[in-house]
Amino acid sequence: MSAGRLATKPSVAPERFKTLLPSLQPTIYHDPNASKTSNAIRTLAWNPLGTYIATGADKTLRVWNVDKPNVRQTTELRGHAATIEKVAFNPTKELELCSVSSDGVVRFWDVKNKLVLKEVKGLGEAFTLAWAPHGECVVVGNKENKLFIISPTPTESDPISAHQQSTETNSIAFCWSGKRLFATTGEGKTRILTFPELQPAYEFDYKEGPEREFMLSGHTSSCITIELHPFNRYLATGGTDSLISLWETTEWNCVRTITKMTGLVRSLSFSWDGLFIVGGSDEGTGLEITVSETGEHLCTYKTRSSSPVVAWAPNRYALAYTDMGSLRVIGASSGGK
């Protein structure tokens, strides 16, 4: 099923949101087999319609109906033999999911029928992935700093291509046109690469060697997560220095630095309208919500443990996060109640 841009709820003014959000109680999606440690769920992702959430915890890949928090009403997808590092839904299909595990296995799933559409092995210690915005391929990265381009089409041999990177490469994300790939590095920088060539998109004419490549320098230590604004206004990066940097996407200037986070910034997510941004961290006991247009700290949503993985729904103010080893969602109803 094709999932174009959805009709969304009206935006909420920051003043009202600041009062409303901390008062909401989360829906808890409890898996009795999951560990209760804060890092039990390593990855989560919404489907394009905002009706299902996939979670990866150890070797357990589970898809939750947002309106049905009982674990007996979930879909468990079995087959990974190692820790699931990343999950992401095809942005153009309702229930096609990609998962990557640390033993170098990538699987494409038909969630509705619990079928493996395709499996690709031998990718090393893989840990990150990103779908191209039109769903024609994914890029998977491993800890040997190699990026693989892989097609979800069962009849196509994979990987399509492999690209060794010259520096430690952490998180990756596409621009909305699919012509650029952003890659964060261990040096605290973000590379802007052409796609599918994965070559530097911008270079300085007056520099030579590695210094010739134009990169975004916004962190004093490793940059480990990245997220693009839903309407392309900003590129957000998070690092082990506890900072979130917001870059405007025309001249690539850093226009805002958010300093409210505790501990390294493990994940980032913009609300569907781009008004708010939240970061996930291995430390602290609260979700820090910031107004992206001003950098103003809006509010703290208290949690019982640290919440390293966070994600806003694609079409409304519903925020998924991890707390005490469980998936929780603020404003869970897919009906927008």
mmCIF file of C-alpha atoms in Angstrom, residues 29-161:
data_model
loop_
_atom_site.group_PDB
_atom_site.id
_atom_site.type_symbol
_atom_site.label_atom_id
_atom_site.label_comp_id
_atom_site.label_asym_id
_atom_site.label_seq_id
_atom_site.Cartn_x
_atom_site.Cartn_y
_atom_site.Cartn_z
ATOM 1 C CA TYR A 29 3.521 -1.717 25.644
ATOM 2 C CA HIS A 30 4.889 -4.413 27.913
ATOM 3 C CA ASP A 31 6.792 -7.428 26.654
ATOM 4 C CA PRO A 32 7.194 -9.847 29.600
ATOM 5 C CA ASN A 33 10.165 -11.511 27.906
ATOM 6 C CA ALA A 34 12.128 -8.283 27.538
ATOM 7 C CA SER A 35 14.797 -7.078 29.956
ATOM 8 C CA LYS A 36 13.830 -4.203 32.236
ATOM 9 C CA THR A 37 17.094 -2.345 31.664
ATOM 10 C CA SER A 38 16.896 1.035 29.932
ATOM 11 C CA ASN A 39 18.769 -0.217 26.855
ATOM 12 C CA ALA A 40 16.695 -3.389 26.337
ATOM 13 C CA ILE A 41 15.079 -1.908 23.220
ATOM 14 C CA ARG A 42 17.882 -0.786 20.938
ATOM 15 C CA THR A 43 15.768 0.548 18.094
ATOM 16 C CA LEU A 44 12.201 1.506 17.237
ATOM 17 C CA ALA A 45 10.404 2.873 14.193
ATOM 18 C CA TRP A 46 6.901 4.035 13.192
ATOM 19 C CA ASN A 47 5.314 2.864 9.971
ATOM 20 C CA PRO A 48 4.383 5.635 7.483
ATOM 21 C CA LEU A 49 0.728 5.715 8.576
ATOM 22 C CA GLY A 50 1.553 6.022 12.260
ATOM 23 C CA THR A 51 -0.460 2.900 13.104
ATOM 24 C CA TYR A 52 2.332 0.421 13.946
ATOM 25 C CA ILE A 53 5.666 0.575 15.773
ATOM 26 C CA ALA A 54 8.501 -1.915 15.286
ATOM 27 C CA THR A 55 10.944 -2.588 18.129
ATOM 28 C CA GLY A 56 14.190 -4.501 18.237
ATOM 29 C CA ALA A 57 15.316 -5.895 21.600
ATOM 30 C CA ASP A 58 18.174 -8.402 21.600
ATOM 31 C CA LYS A 59 17.070 -10.954 18.958
ATOM 32 C CA THR A 60 13.365 -10.149 19.296
ATOM 33 C CA LEU A 61 11.769 -8.171 16.467
ATOM 34 C CA ARG A 62 8.221 -7.172 17.350
ATOM 35 C CA VAL A 63 5.599 -5.014 15.625
ATOM 36 C CA TRP A 64 2.974 -3.370 17.824
ATOM 37 C CA ASN A 65 -0.442 -2.100 16.784
ATOM 38 C CA VAL A 66 -0.463 1.340 18.411
ATOM 39 C CA ASP A 67 -4.055 0.897 19.579
ATOM 40 C CA LYS A 68 -3.393 -2.563 21.122
ATOM 41 C CA PRO A 69 -0.651 -2.519 23.783
ATOM 42 C CA ASN A 70 -1.133 -6.173 24.799
ATOM 43 C CA VAL A 71 1.860 -8.259 23.729
ATOM 44 C CA ARG A 72 -0.482 -11.074 22.609
ATOM 45 C CA GLN A 73 -1.760 -8.782 19.862
ATOM 46 C CA THR A 74 1.680 -8.072 18.422
ATOM 47 C CA THR A 75 3.452 -9.609 15.448
ATOM 48 C CA GLU A 76 6.747 -11.267 16.335
ATOM 49 C CA LEU A 77 9.123 -11.718 13.420
ATOM 50 C CA ARG A 78 11.527 -14.565 14.091
ATOM 51 C CA GLY A 79 14.815 -15.418 12.468
ATOM 52 C CA HIS A 80 17.580 -13.051 13.553
ATOM 53 C CA ALA A 81 20.364 -14.933 15.337
ATOM 54 C CA ALA A 82 22.138 -11.848 16.720
ATOM 55 C CA THR A 83 21.242 -8.515 18.319
ATOM 56 C CA ILE A 84 18.905 -6.377 16.222
ATOM 57 C CA GLU A 85 20.615 -3.014 15.831
ATOM 58 C CA LYS A 86 18.220 -1.047 13.635
ATOM 59 C CA VAL A 87 14.716 -1.270 12.179
ATOM 60 C CA ALA A 88 12.975 0.998 9.665
ATOM 61 C CA PHE A 89 9.779 0.800 7.629
ATOM 62 C CA ASN A 90 9.714 1.360 3.886
ATOM 63 C CA PRO A 91 8.527 4.997 3.640
ATOM 64 C CA THR A 92 6.216 4.176 0.719
ATOM 65 C CA LYS A 93 4.544 1.000 2.015
ATOM 66 C CA GLU A 94 2.373 0.423 5.053
ATOM 67 C CA LEU A 95 3.920 -2.774 6.392
ATOM 68 C CA GLU A 96 7.263 -3.501 4.730
ATOM 69 C CA LEU A 97 10.021 -3.487 7.323
ATOM 70 C CA CYS A 98 13.799 -3.699 7.125
ATOM 71 C CA SER A 99 15.909 -4.942 10.032
ATOM 72 C CA VAL A 100 19.657 -5.249 10.476
ATOM 73 C CA SER A 101 21.480 -7.368 13.053
ATOM 74 C CA SER A 102 25.030 -7.263 14.333
ATOM 75 C CA ASP A 103 25.992 -10.483 12.533
ATOM 76 C CA GLY A 104 25.695 -8.720 9.178
ATOM 77 C CA VAL A 105 22.227 -9.940 8.210
ATOM 78 C CA VAL A 106 19.651 -7.624 6.635
ATOM 79 C CA ARG A 107 16.064 -8.805 6.309
ATOM 80 C CA PHE A 108 13.114 -7.303 4.472
ATOM 81 C CA TRP A 109 9.754 -8.330 5.964
ATOM 82 C CA ASP A 110 6.150 -8.482 4.885
ATOM 83 C CA VAL A 111 4.812 -7.762 8.374
ATOM 84 C CA LYS A 112 1.182 -8.591 7.640
ATOM 85 C CA ASN A 113 2.003 -12.118 6.467
ATOM 86 C CA LYS A 114 5.112 -12.632 8.650
ATOM 87 C CA LEU A 115 7.179 -13.392 5.569
ATOM 88 C CA VAL A 116 10.824 -12.708 4.832
ATOM 89 C CA LEU A 117 10.805 -11.022 1.438
ATOM 90 C CA LYS A 118 14.571 -11.012 1.134
ATOM 91 C CA GLU A 119 17.682 -11.736 3.202
ATOM 92 C CA VAL A 120 21.195 -10.420 2.622
ATOM 93 C CA LYS A 121 24.126 -11.853 4.612
ATOM 94 C CA GLY A 122 27.820 -11.199 5.024
ATOM 95 C CA LEU A 123 27.769 -7.455 5.715
ATOM 96 C CA GLY A 124 30.111 -7.544 8.700
ATOM 97 C CA GLU A 125 29.146 -6.057 12.065
ATOM 98 C CA ALA A 126 26.227 -4.044 10.706
ATOM 99 C CA PHE A 127 24.495 -1.520 12.961
ATOM 100 C CA THR A 128 22.796 1.263 10.994
ATOM 101 C CA LEU A 129 20.435 1.635 8.047
ATOM 102 C CA ALA A 130 18.426 4.257 6.187
ATOM 103 C CA TRP A 131 15.709 3.895 3.531
ATOM 104 C CA ALA A 132 15.879 6.045 0.418
ATOM 105 C CA PRO A 133 12.841 8.366 0.563
ATOM 106 C CA HIS A 134 11.106 6.670 -2.383
ATOM 107 C CA GLY A 135 11.675 3.173 -1.008
ATOM 108 C CA GLU A 136 13.825 1.890 -3.864
ATOM 109 C CA CYS A 137 16.773 0.858 -1.664
ATOM 110 C CA VAL A 138 18.382 1.007 1.758
ATOM 111 C CA VAL A 139 21.890 1.931 2.829
ATOM 112 C CA VAL A 140 23.404 -0.227 5.573
ATOM 113 C CA GLY A 141 26.562 0.608 7.487
ATOM 114 C CA ASN A 142 28.904 -1.639 9.493
ATOM 115 C CA LYS A 143 31.524 -1.024 12.165
ATOM 116 C CA GLU A 144 34.299 -1.425 9.604
ATOM 117 C CA ASN A 145 33.008 1.871 8.131
ATOM 118 C CA LYS A 146 31.673 0.331 4.956
ATOM 119 C CA LEU A 147 28.339 1.403 3.447
ATOM 120 C CA PHE A 148 26.257 -1.008 1.349
ATOM 121 C CA ILE A 149 23.449 -0.115 -1.037
ATOM 122 C CA ILE A 150 20.807 -2.848 -1.026
ATOM 123 C CA SER A 151 17.608 -3.267 -3.031
ATOM 124 C CA PRO A 152 14.457 -4.686 -1.380
ATOM 125 C CA THR A 153 13.532 -6.388 -4.663
ATOM 126 C CA PRO A 154 13.846 -10.175 -4.164
ATOM 127 C CA THR A 155 15.085 -10.812 -7.704
ATOM 128 C CA GLU A 156 17.930 -8.303 -7.526
ATOM 129 C CA SER A 157 21.329 -9.534 -6.331
ATOM 130 C CA ASP A 158 22.853 -7.671 -3.413
ATOM 131 C CA PRO A 159 24.525 -5.658 -2.302
ATOM 132 C CA ILE A 160 24.238 -3.406 -5.352
ATOM 133 C CA SER A 161 27.463 -1.689 -4.319
#
